[in-house]
Coordinates of N, CA and C in Angstrom, one line a residue:
M222 N 23.6 -9.6 -12.4 CA 23.4 -8.2 -12.9 C 23.8 -7.2 -11.8
A223 N 24.7 -6.4 -12.0 CA 25.2 -5.5 -11.0 C 24.2 -4.4 -10.7
Q224 N 24.0 -4.0 -9.5 CA 23.0 -3.0 -9.1 C 23.7 -1.6 -9.2
A225 N 22.9 -0.7 -9.7 CA 23.4 0.6 -9.8 C 23.4 1.3 -8.4
G226 N 24.5 2.0 -8.1 CA 24.6 2.7 -6.8 C 23.7 3.9 -6.8
P227 N 23.4 4.4 -5.6 CA 22.5 5.6 -5.5 C 23.2 6.8 -6.1
A228 N 22.4 7.6 -6.8 CA 22.9 8.8 -7.4 C 23.3 9.8 -6.2
Q229 N 24.4 10.5 -6.4 CA 24.8 11.4 -5.4 C 24.1 12.8 -5.6
G230 N 23.3 13.2 -4.6 CA 22.6 14.5 -4.8 C 23.6 15.7 -4.7
P231 N 23.1 16.8 -5.1 CA 23.9 18.0 -5.1 C 24.4 18.4 -3.7
L232 N 25.6 18.9 -3.6 CA 26.1 19.3 -2.3 C 25.4 20.6 -1.9
S233 N 25.1 20.7 -0.6 CA 24.5 21.9 -0.1 C 25.4 22.6 0.9
M234 N 25.1 23.8 1.1 CA 25.9 24.6 2.1 C 25.4 24.5 3.5
K235 N 26.2 24.3 4.4 CA 25.8 24.4 5.8 C 25.7 25.9 6.3
P236 N 25.0 26.1 7.4 CA 24.8 27.5 7.8 C 26.1 28.2 8.1
D237 N 27.2 27.4 8.5 CA 28.5 27.9 8.9 C 29.3 28.1 7.6
G238 N 28.8 27.9 6.4 CA 29.5 28.1 5.2 C 30.2 26.8 4.7
G239 N 30.2 25.7 5.5 CA 30.8 24.5 5.0 C 29.9 23.8 4.0
V240 N 30.5 22.7 3.4 CA 29.7 22.0 2.4 C 29.2 20.7 3.1
A241 N 27.8 20.5 3.0 CA 27.2 19.3 3.6 C 27.4 18.1 2.6
L242 N 27.8 17.0 3.2 CA 28.1 15.8 2.4 C 26.8 15.2 2.0
P243 N 26.7 14.5 0.9 CA 25.5 13.8 0.4 C 25.1 12.7 1.4
P244 N 23.9 12.4 1.5 CA 23.4 11.3 2.4 C 24.0 10.0 2.0
S245 N 24.3 9.1 3.0 CA 24.9 7.8 2.7 C 23.8 6.9 2.1
P246 N 24.3 5.8 1.4 CA 23.4 4.9 0.8 C 22.4 4.3 1.9
E247 N 23.0 4.1 3.1 CA 22.1 3.5 4.2 C 21.0 4.5 4.5
R248 N 21.3 5.8 4.6 CA 20.3 6.8 4.9 C 19.2 6.8 3.8
I249 N 19.7 6.8 2.5 CA 18.8 6.8 1.4 C 17.8 5.6 1.4
Q250 N 18.4 4.4 1.7 CA 17.5 3.3 1.8 C 16.5 3.4 2.9
E251 N 16.9 3.8 4.1 CA 16.1 4.0 5.2 C 14.9 4.9 4.9
E252 N 15.2 6.0 4.3 CA 14.2 7.0 3.9 C 13.2 6.5 2.9
F253 N 13.7 5.7 1.9 CA 12.9 5.1 0.9 C 11.9 4.1 1.5
D254 N 12.5 3.3 2.4 CA 11.7 2.3 3.1 C 10.6 2.9 3.9
A255 N 10.9 4.0 4.6 CA 9.9 4.7 5.4 C 8.9 5.3 4.6
G256 N 9.3 5.9 3.4 CA 8.3 6.5 2.5 C 7.3 5.5 2.0
I257 N 7.8 4.3 1.7 CA 6.8 3.2 1.2 C 5.8 2.9 2.3
W258 N 6.3 2.8 3.5 CA 5.4 2.4 4.6 C 4.4 3.5 4.9
Y259 N 4.8 4.7 4.9 CA 3.8 5.8 5.1 C 2.8 5.8 3.9
T260 N 3.3 5.5 2.7 CA 2.4 5.6 1.6 C 1.3 4.5 1.6
I261 N 1.7 3.3 1.9 CA 0.7 2.2 1.9 C -0.2 2.2 3.2
S262 N 0.3 2.8 4.2 CA -0.4 2.8 5.5 C -1.6 3.7 5.4
V263 N -1.7 4.6 4.4 CA -3.0 5.4 4.3 C -3.8 5.0 3.1
W264 N -3.5 3.8 2.5 CA -4.2 3.3 1.3 C -5.5 2.7 1.9
P265 N -6.7 3.3 1.5 CA -7.9 2.8 2.1 C -8.2 1.4 1.9
D266 N -7.8 0.8 0.7 CA -8.1 -0.6 0.5 C -7.3 -1.5 1.5
L267 N -6.1 -1.1 1.8 CA -5.3 -1.9 2.7 C -5.8 -1.7 4.1
I268 N -6.2 -0.5 4.5 CA -6.8 -0.2 5.8 C -8.0 -1.0 6.1
L269 N -8.9 -1.1 5.1 CA -10.1 -1.9 5.3 C -9.8 -3.4 5.5
A270 N -8.8 -3.9 4.7 CA -8.4 -5.3 4.8 C -7.9 -5.6 6.2
I271 N -7.1 -4.7 6.8 CA -6.5 -4.9 8.1 C -7.6 -4.7 9.2
Q272 N -8.4 -3.7 9.1 CA -9.5 -3.5 10.1 C -10.5 -4.6 10.2
N273 N -10.7 -5.3 9.0 CA -11.7 -6.3 9.0 C -11.1 -7.7 9.0
N274 N -9.8 -7.8 9.2 CA -9.1 -9.1 9.3 C -9.3 -10.0 8.1
W275 N -9.4 -9.4 6.9 CA -9.6 -10.2 5.8 C -8.4 -11.1 5.5
G276 N -7.3 -10.7 5.9 CA -6.1 -11.5 5.6 C -5.6 -12.2 6.9
G277 N -6.4 -12.2 7.9 CA -6.1 -12.8 9.2 C -5.9 -11.7 10.3
P278 N -5.6 -12.2 11.5 CA -5.5 -11.2 12.6 C -4.2 -10.4 12.7
N279 N -3.2 -10.8 11.9 CA -1.9 -10.2 12.0 C -1.7 -9.2 10.8
G280 N -2.8 -8.5 10.4 CA -2.8 -7.6 9.3 C -1.7 -6.5 9.4
A281 N -1.5 -5.9 10.6 CA -0.5 -4.9 10.7 C 0.9 -5.4 10.4
D282 N 1.2 -6.6 10.9 CA 2.5 -7.2 10.6 C 2.6 -7.5 9.1
K283 N 1.6 -7.9 8.5 CA 1.6 -8.2 7.1 C 1.9 -6.9 6.3
R284 N 1.3 -5.8 6.8 CA 1.5 -4.5 6.1 C 3.0 -4.1 6.2
D285 N 3.6 -4.3 7.3 CA 5.0 -4.0 7.5 C 5.9 -4.9 6.5
W286 N 5.5 -6.2 6.4 CA 6.2 -7.0 5.5 C 5.9 -6.6 4.0
F287 N 4.7 -6.1 3.8 CA 4.3 -5.7 2.4 C 5.2 -4.5 2.0
A288 N 5.5 -3.6 2.9 CA 6.3 -2.4 2.6 C 7.7 -2.9 2.2
G289 N 8.2 -3.9 3.0 CA 9.6 -4.4 2.7 C 9.6 -5.1 1.4
A290 N 8.5 -5.9 1.0 CA 8.5 -6.6 -0.2 C 8.5 -5.6 -1.4
L291 N 7.8 -4.5 -1.3 CA 7.9 -3.4 -2.3 C 9.2 -2.8 -2.4
S292 N 9.9 -2.6 -1.3 CA 11.2 -2.0 -1.4 C 12.2 -3.0 -2.1
S293 N 12.0 -4.3 -1.8 CA 12.9 -5.3 -2.4 C 12.8 -5.3 -3.9
L294 N 11.7 -4.9 -4.5 CA 11.5 -4.8 -5.9 C 12.6 -3.9 -6.5
F295 N 12.9 -2.8 -5.9 CA 13.9 -1.8 -6.4 C 15.3 -2.2 -6.0
T296 N 15.5 -2.8 -4.9 CA 16.9 -3.2 -4.6 C 17.3 -4.4 -5.4
D297 N 16.4 -5.3 -5.8 CA 16.7 -6.4 -6.7 C 16.8 -5.9 -8.1
D298 N 16.1 -4.9 -8.5 CA 16.1 -4.4 -9.9 C 15.8 -2.9 -9.9
P299 N 16.9 -2.1 -9.9 CA 16.7 -0.6 -9.9 C 15.9 -0.1 -11.0
S300 N 15.7 -0.9 -12.1 CA 14.9 -0.4 -13.2 C 13.4 -0.7 -13.0
T301 N 13.0 -1.1 -11.9 CA 11.6 -1.4 -11.6 C 10.7 -0.2 -11.9
D302 N 9.6 -0.4 -12.6 CA 8.8 0.8 -13.0 C 7.4 0.6 -12.3
A303 N 6.5 1.6 -12.6 CA 5.2 1.6 -12.0 C 4.4 0.4 -12.3
D304 N 4.5 -0.2 -13.5 CA 3.8 -1.4 -13.9 C 4.2 -2.6 -13.0
D305 N 5.5 -2.7 -12.7 CA 5.9 -3.7 -11.8 C 5.4 -3.6 -10.4
V306 N 5.3 -2.3 -9.9 CA 4.8 -2.1 -8.6 C 3.3 -2.3 -8.5
E307 N 2.6 -1.9 -9.6 CA 1.2 -2.2 -9.6 C 0.9 -3.7 -9.5
F308 N 1.6 -4.5 -10.3 CA 1.4 -5.9 -10.3 C 1.7 -6.5 -8.9
R309 N 2.7 -6.0 -8.2 CA 3.0 -6.6 -6.9 C 1.9 -6.1 -5.9
L310 N 1.5 -4.9 -6.0 CA 0.4 -4.4 -5.1 C -0.8 -5.3 -5.2
L311 N -1.3 -5.5 -6.4 CA -2.5 -6.3 -6.7 C -2.3 -7.8 -6.2
D312 N -1.1 -8.3 -6.5 CA -0.8 -9.7 -6.2 C -0.8 -9.9 -4.6
V313 N -0.2 -9.0 -3.9 CA -0.1 -9.2 -2.4 C -1.5 -8.9 -1.8
M314 N -2.2 -7.9 -2.3 CA -3.5 -7.7 -1.8 C -4.5 -8.9 -2.0
N315 N -4.3 -9.6 -3.1 CA -5.2 -10.7 -3.4 C -4.7 -11.9 -2.5
A316 N -3.4 -12.2 -2.6 CA -2.9 -13.4 -2.0 C -2.8 -13.4 -0.5
D317 N -2.5 -12.2 0.1 CA -2.2 -12.1 1.5 C -3.2 -11.3 2.3
F318 N -4.1 -10.5 1.6 CA -5.1 -9.8 2.3 C -6.5 -10.2 1.8
D319 N -6.6 -11.2 0.9 CA -7.9 -11.6 0.4 C -8.8 -10.5 -0.2
V320 N -8.2 -9.6 -0.9 CA -8.9 -8.5 -1.5 C -8.6 -8.3 -3.0
N321 N -9.6 -8.2 -3.8 CA -9.4 -7.8 -5.2 C -9.6 -6.3 -5.3
V322 N -8.6 -5.6 -5.6 CA -8.7 -4.2 -5.7 C -9.3 -3.8 -7.0
Q323 N -10.4 -3.1 -7.0 CA -11.2 -2.9 -8.2 C -11.4 -1.4 -8.5
D324 N -10.7 -0.5 -7.8 CA -10.9 0.9 -8.0 C -9.7 1.6 -8.6
D325 N -8.7 0.8 -9.1 CA -7.5 1.3 -9.7 C -6.7 2.2 -8.8
S326 N -6.9 2.1 -7.5 CA -6.1 2.9 -6.6 C -4.7 2.5 -6.6
E327 N -4.4 1.3 -7.0 CA -3.0 0.8 -7.0 C -2.1 1.7 -8.0
V328 N -2.8 2.3 -9.0 CA -2.0 3.1 -9.9 C -1.4 4.3 -9.2
E329 N -2.2 5.0 -8.4 CA -1.7 6.1 -7.7 C -0.6 5.7 -6.6
I330 N -0.9 4.6 -5.9 CA 0.1 4.1 -5.0 C 1.4 3.8 -5.6
A331 N 1.4 3.1 -6.7 CA 2.6 2.7 -7.5 C 3.4 3.9 -8.0
A332 N 2.6 4.9 -8.5 CA 3.3 6.1 -9.0 C 4.0 6.9 -7.9
A333 N 3.3 6.9 -6.7 CA 3.9 7.6 -5.5 C 5.2 6.9 -5.1
I334 N 5.2 5.6 -5.1 CA 6.4 4.8 -4.7 C 7.5 5.0 -5.7
V335 N 7.3 5.0 -7.0 CA 8.3 5.2 -8.0 C 8.9 6.6 -7.8
K336 N 8.0 7.5 -7.6 CA 8.5 8.9 -7.4 C 9.4 9.0 -6.2
L337 N 9.1 8.3 -5.1 CA 9.9 8.3 -3.9 C 11.3 7.7 -4.2
W338 N 11.3 6.6 -5.0 CA 12.5 6.0 -5.4 C 13.4 6.9 -6.1
K339 N 12.9 7.6 -7.1 CA 13.7 8.6 -7.8 C 14.2 9.7 -7.0
Q340 N 13.3 10.2 -6.1 CA 13.7 11.4 -5.3 C 14.8 11.0 -4.3
T341 N 14.6 9.9 -3.6 CA 15.5 9.5 -2.6 C 16.9 9.1 -3.1
R342 N 16.9 8.6 -4.3 CA 18.2 8.3 -5.0 C 19.0 9.5 -5.3
E343 N 18.3 10.7 -5.4 CA 19.0 12.0 -5.6 C 19.2 12.7 -4.3
G344 N 19.0 12.0 -3.2 CA 19.2 12.6 -1.9 C 18.1 13.6 -1.5
D345 N 16.9 13.5 -2.2 CA 15.8 14.4 -1.9 C 14.8 13.6 -1.1
F346 N 14.6 14.1 0.1 CA 13.7 13.4 1.0 C 12.4 14.1 1.3
S347 N 12.1 15.1 0.4 CA 10.9 15.9 0.6 C 9.6 15.1 0.4
G348 N 9.7 14.1 -0.5 CA 8.5 13.2 -0.7 C 8.2 12.3 0.5
V349 N 9.3 11.9 1.1 CA 9.2 11.1 2.3 C 8.5 11.9 3.5
E350 N 9.0 13.1 3.6 CA 8.4 14.0 4.6 C 7.0 14.3 4.4
E351 N 6.6 14.5 3.1 CA 5.2 14.7 2.7 C 4.4 13.5 3.1
A352 N 4.9 12.3 2.8 CA 4.1 11.1 3.1 C 4.0 10.9 4.6
R353 N 5.0 11.3 5.3 CA 5.0 11.2 6.8 C 3.9 12.1 7.4
A354 N 3.9 13.4 6.8 CA 3.0 14.4 7.3 C 1.5 14.0 7.0
N355 N 1.4 13.4 5.8 CA 0.0 12.9 5.4 C -0.5 11.8 6.3
R356 N 0.4 10.9 6.7 CA 0.1 9.8 7.6 C -0.3 10.4 9.0
E357 N 0.5 11.3 9.5 CA 0.2 11.9 10.8 C -1.1 12.7 10.8
R358 N -1.3 13.4 9.7 CA -2.5 14.3 9.6 C -3.8 13.4 9.6
R359 N -3.7 12.3 8.9 CA -4.9 11.4 8.8 C -5.1 10.7 10.1
S360 N -4.0 10.4 10.8 CA -4.1 9.7 12.1 C -4.8 10.6 13.1
R361 N -4.4 11.9 13.1 CA -4.9 12.9 14.1 C -6.4 13.1 13.8
S362 N -6.8 13.1 12.6 CA -8.2 13.5 12.2 C -9.2 12.4 12.6
G363 N -8.8 11.2 12.9 CA -9.7 10.1 13.3 C -10.3 9.5 12.0
R364 N -11.2 8.5 12.2 CA -11.7 7.7 11.1 C -13.2 7.9 11.0
G365 N -13.7 8.1 9.8 CA -15.1 8.3 9.5 C -15.8 7.0 9.1
E366 N -16.9 7.2 8.5 CA -17.6 6.0 8.0 C -16.9 5.3 6.8
V367 N -17.0 4.0 6.8 CA -16.3 3.3 5.7 C -17.3 2.4 5.0
R368 N -17.3 2.5 3.6 CA -18.2 1.7 2.8 C -17.3 0.7 2.0
F369 N -17.9 -0.5 1.8 CA -17.2 -1.4 0.9 C -18.3 -2.4 0.4
V370 N -18.0 -3.1 -0.6 CA -18.9 -4.1 -1.2 C -18.4 -5.5 -0.8
Q371 N -19.2 -6.2 0.0 CA -18.9 -7.5 0.4 C -19.6 -8.6 -0.4
Q372 N -18.9 -9.6 -0.8 CA -19.5 -10.7 -1.6 C -20.0 -11.7 -0.7
R373 N -21.4 -11.9 -0.8 CA -22.0 -13.0 0.0 C -22.9 -13.8 -0.8
D374 N -22.7 -15.1 -0.8 CA -23.5 -16.1 -1.6 C -23.6 -15.7 -3.1
G375 N -22.5 -15.2 -3.6 CA -22.4 -14.8 -5.0 C -23.0 -13.5 -5.3
E376 N -23.5 -12.7 -4.4 CA -24.2 -11.4 -4.6 C -23.4 -10.4 -3.9
N377 N -23.3 -9.2 -4.5 CA -22.7 -8.1 -3.9 C -23.6 -7.3 -3.0
E378 N -23.2 -7.1 -1.8 CA -24.1 -6.4 -0.8 C -23.3 -5.3 -0.2
E379 N -23.8 -4.1 -0.2 CA -23.1 -2.9 0.3 C -23.3 -2.9 1.8
V380 N -22.2 -2.8 2.6 CA -22.3 -2.7 4.0 C -21.7 -1.4 4.5
E381 N -22.3 -0.8 5.4 CA -21.8 0.4 6.0 C -21.3 0.2 7.4
W382 N -20.1 0.7 7.6 CA -19.5 0.6 9.0 C -19.6 1.9 9.6
G383 N -19.8 1.9 10.9 CA -20.0 3.1 11.7 C -18.7 3.8 12.0
S384 N -18.7 4.6 13.0 CA -17.6 5.4 13.4 C -16.7 4.5 14.3
E385 N -15.6 5.1 14.7 CA -14.6 4.4 15.5 C -15.2 3.9 16.8
D386 N -16.2 4.6 17.4 CA -16.7 4.1 18.6 C -17.4 2.8 18.5
D387 N -17.8 2.4 17.3 CA -18.5 1.1 17.1 C -17.5 0.0 17.0
E388 N -16.2 0.2 16.9 CA -15.2 -0.8 16.8 C -14.5 -1.0 18.2
E389 N -14.1 -2.2 18.5 CA -13.3 -2.4 19.7 C -12.0 -3.1 19.3
D390 N -11.1 -2.9 20.2 CA -9.8 -3.6 20.1 C -9.1 -3.2 18.8
E391 N -9.2 -2.0 18.3 CA -8.5 -1.5 17.1 C -7.1 -1.1 17.5
E392 N -6.2 -1.4 16.6 CA -4.8 -0.9 16.8 C -4.7 0.5 16.6
D393 N -3.9 1.2 17.4 CA -3.8 2.7 17.3 C -3.3 3.1 16.0
D394 N -2.4 2.4 15.4 CA -1.8 2.8 14.1 C -2.7 2.6 12.9
D395 N -3.9 2.1 13.2 CA -4.8 1.9 12.1 C -6.0 3.0 12.2
D396 N -5.8 4.0 13.0 CA -6.8 5.0 13.2 C -6.6 6.1 12.2
V397 N -7.2 5.9 11.0 CA -6.9 6.8 9.9 C -8.2 7.3 9.3
E398 N -8.3 8.5 8.9 CA -9.5 9.1 8.2 C -9.5 8.5 6.8
M399 N -10.7 8.0 6.5 CA -10.9 7.4 5.1 C -12.0 7.9 4.4
G400 N -13.0 8.5 5.0 CA -14.2 9.0 4.3 C -14.9 7.8 3.7
D401 N -15.4 8.0 2.4 CA -16.1 7.0 1.7 C -15.0 6.1 1.0
A402 N -14.8 5.0 1.5 CA -13.7 4.1 1.0 C -14.2 3.5 -0.3
P403 N -13.3 3.1 -1.2 CA -13.6 2.5 -2.5 C -14.3 1.1 -2.3
S404 N -15.0 0.7 -3.3 CA -15.6 -0.6 -3.3 C -14.6 -1.7 -3.4
L405 N -14.7 -2.7 -2.5 CA -13.8 -3.8 -2.5 C -14.6 -5.1 -2.5
V406 N -14.0 -6.1 -3.0 CA -14.6 -7.5 -2.9 C -13.7 -8.4 -2.2
P407 N -13.9 -8.7 -0.9 CA -13.0 -9.7 -0.3 C -13.0 -11.0 -1.0
V408 N -11.9 -11.6 -1.2 CA -11.8 -12.9 -2.0 C -12.1 -14.0 -1.0
R409 N -13.3 -14.6 -1.1 CA -13.7 -15.7 -0.1 C -13.7 -17.0 -0.8
E410 N -14.1 -17.1 -2.1 CA -14.2 -18.3 -2.8 C -13.4 -18.3 -4.0
K411 N -13.1 -19.5 -4.5 CA -12.3 -19.6 -5.8 C -13.1 -19.0 -6.9
Q412 N -12.5 -18.1 -7.7 CA -13.2 -17.5 -8.7 C -13.0 -18.3 -10.0
E413 N -14.1 -18.3 -10.8 CA -14.1 -18.9 -12.1 C -13.2 -18.0 -13.1
P414 N -12.5 -18.6 -14.0 CA -11.7 -17.9 -14.9 C -12.6 -16.9 -15.7
E415 N -12.1 -15.7 -16.0 CA -12.8 -14.7 -16.8 C -12.2 -14.7 -18.2
V416 N -13.1 -14.7 -19.2 CA -12.6 -14.6 -20.5 C -13.1 -13.4 -21.2
D417 N -12.1 -12.6 -21.8 CA -12.5 -11.3 -22.4 C -13.1 -11.6 -23.7
E418 N -13.5 -10.4 -24.4 CA -14.2 -10.5 -25.7 C -13.4 -11.1 -26.8
D419 N -12.1 -11.1 -26.6 CA -11.2 -11.7 -27.6 C -10.9 -13.1 -27.4
G420 N -11.5 -13.7 -26.3 CA -11.3 -15.1 -26.0 C -10.1 -15.4 -25.1
F421 N -9.4 -14.4 -24.6 CA -8.2 -14.6 -23.7 C -8.7 -14.7 -22.3
T422 N -8.1 -15.7 -21.6 CA -8.4 -15.8 -20.2 C -7.7 -14.9 -19.3
K423 N -8.4 -14.1 -18.4 CA -7.7 -13.2 -17.6 C -7.0 -13.9 -16.5
V424 N -5.8 -13.4 -16.1 CA -5.0 -14.0 -15.1 C -5.1 -13.3 -13.8
V425 N -5.5 -13.9 -12.7 CA -5.6 -13.3 -11.4 C -4.7 -14.0 -10.4
G426 N -4.3 -13.2 -9.4 CA -3.5 -13.8 -8.3 C -4.2 -15.0 -7.6
R427 N -3.5 -16.0 -7.2 CA -4.1 -17.1 -6.5 C -4.1 -16.8 -5.0
K428 N -5.1 -17.3 -4.3 CA -5.2 -17.1 -2.9 C -4.2 -17.9 -2.2
K429 N -3.7 -17.4 -1.1 CA -2.7 -18.2 -0.3 C -3.4 -18.9 0.9
R430 N -3.2 -20.1 1.0 CA -3.8 -20.9 2.0 C -2.8 -21.3 3.1

């Protein structure tokens, strides 16, 4: 299946009166990749997983791979939509970060990524700049208290984490303001299949060992 080439954005005028050429496909891809990284880097669910090493000690490296995997969805199939992105977000969070996202925050993240895809293909990088500014703003503001729900011995227990001073050996790029983070359940044990009221078994991502 042939891949559709990037749409050429409208030509703009240079200050000297000349016509600015549209951005190259390489520039468009670079901006899109950067936009994805900035977007998921401020996702509270992912931040918590990295800070608490739920997916192992190399969480930051996994986050970078995660951004690339999301970008590949679109390069492999330009018709990728928000549902496809949501599925990949949930699958990777479960399989690679041992987290079941239960707050529907993947919906907002997926919508933002699809919007970035459409904008960058038109040569519009305003969304990428906005995502970059949001990342920098959150990084400068520091990190507040974080709340999540941890599963222990089959029971949900709410745990409160203190300020940044209570943590040691944190990576600089994970210093992000989160406020009250959404409830998460780290995947620690094999879950029993869930059956809905119609008798259908719910499908969940498998843990990666």
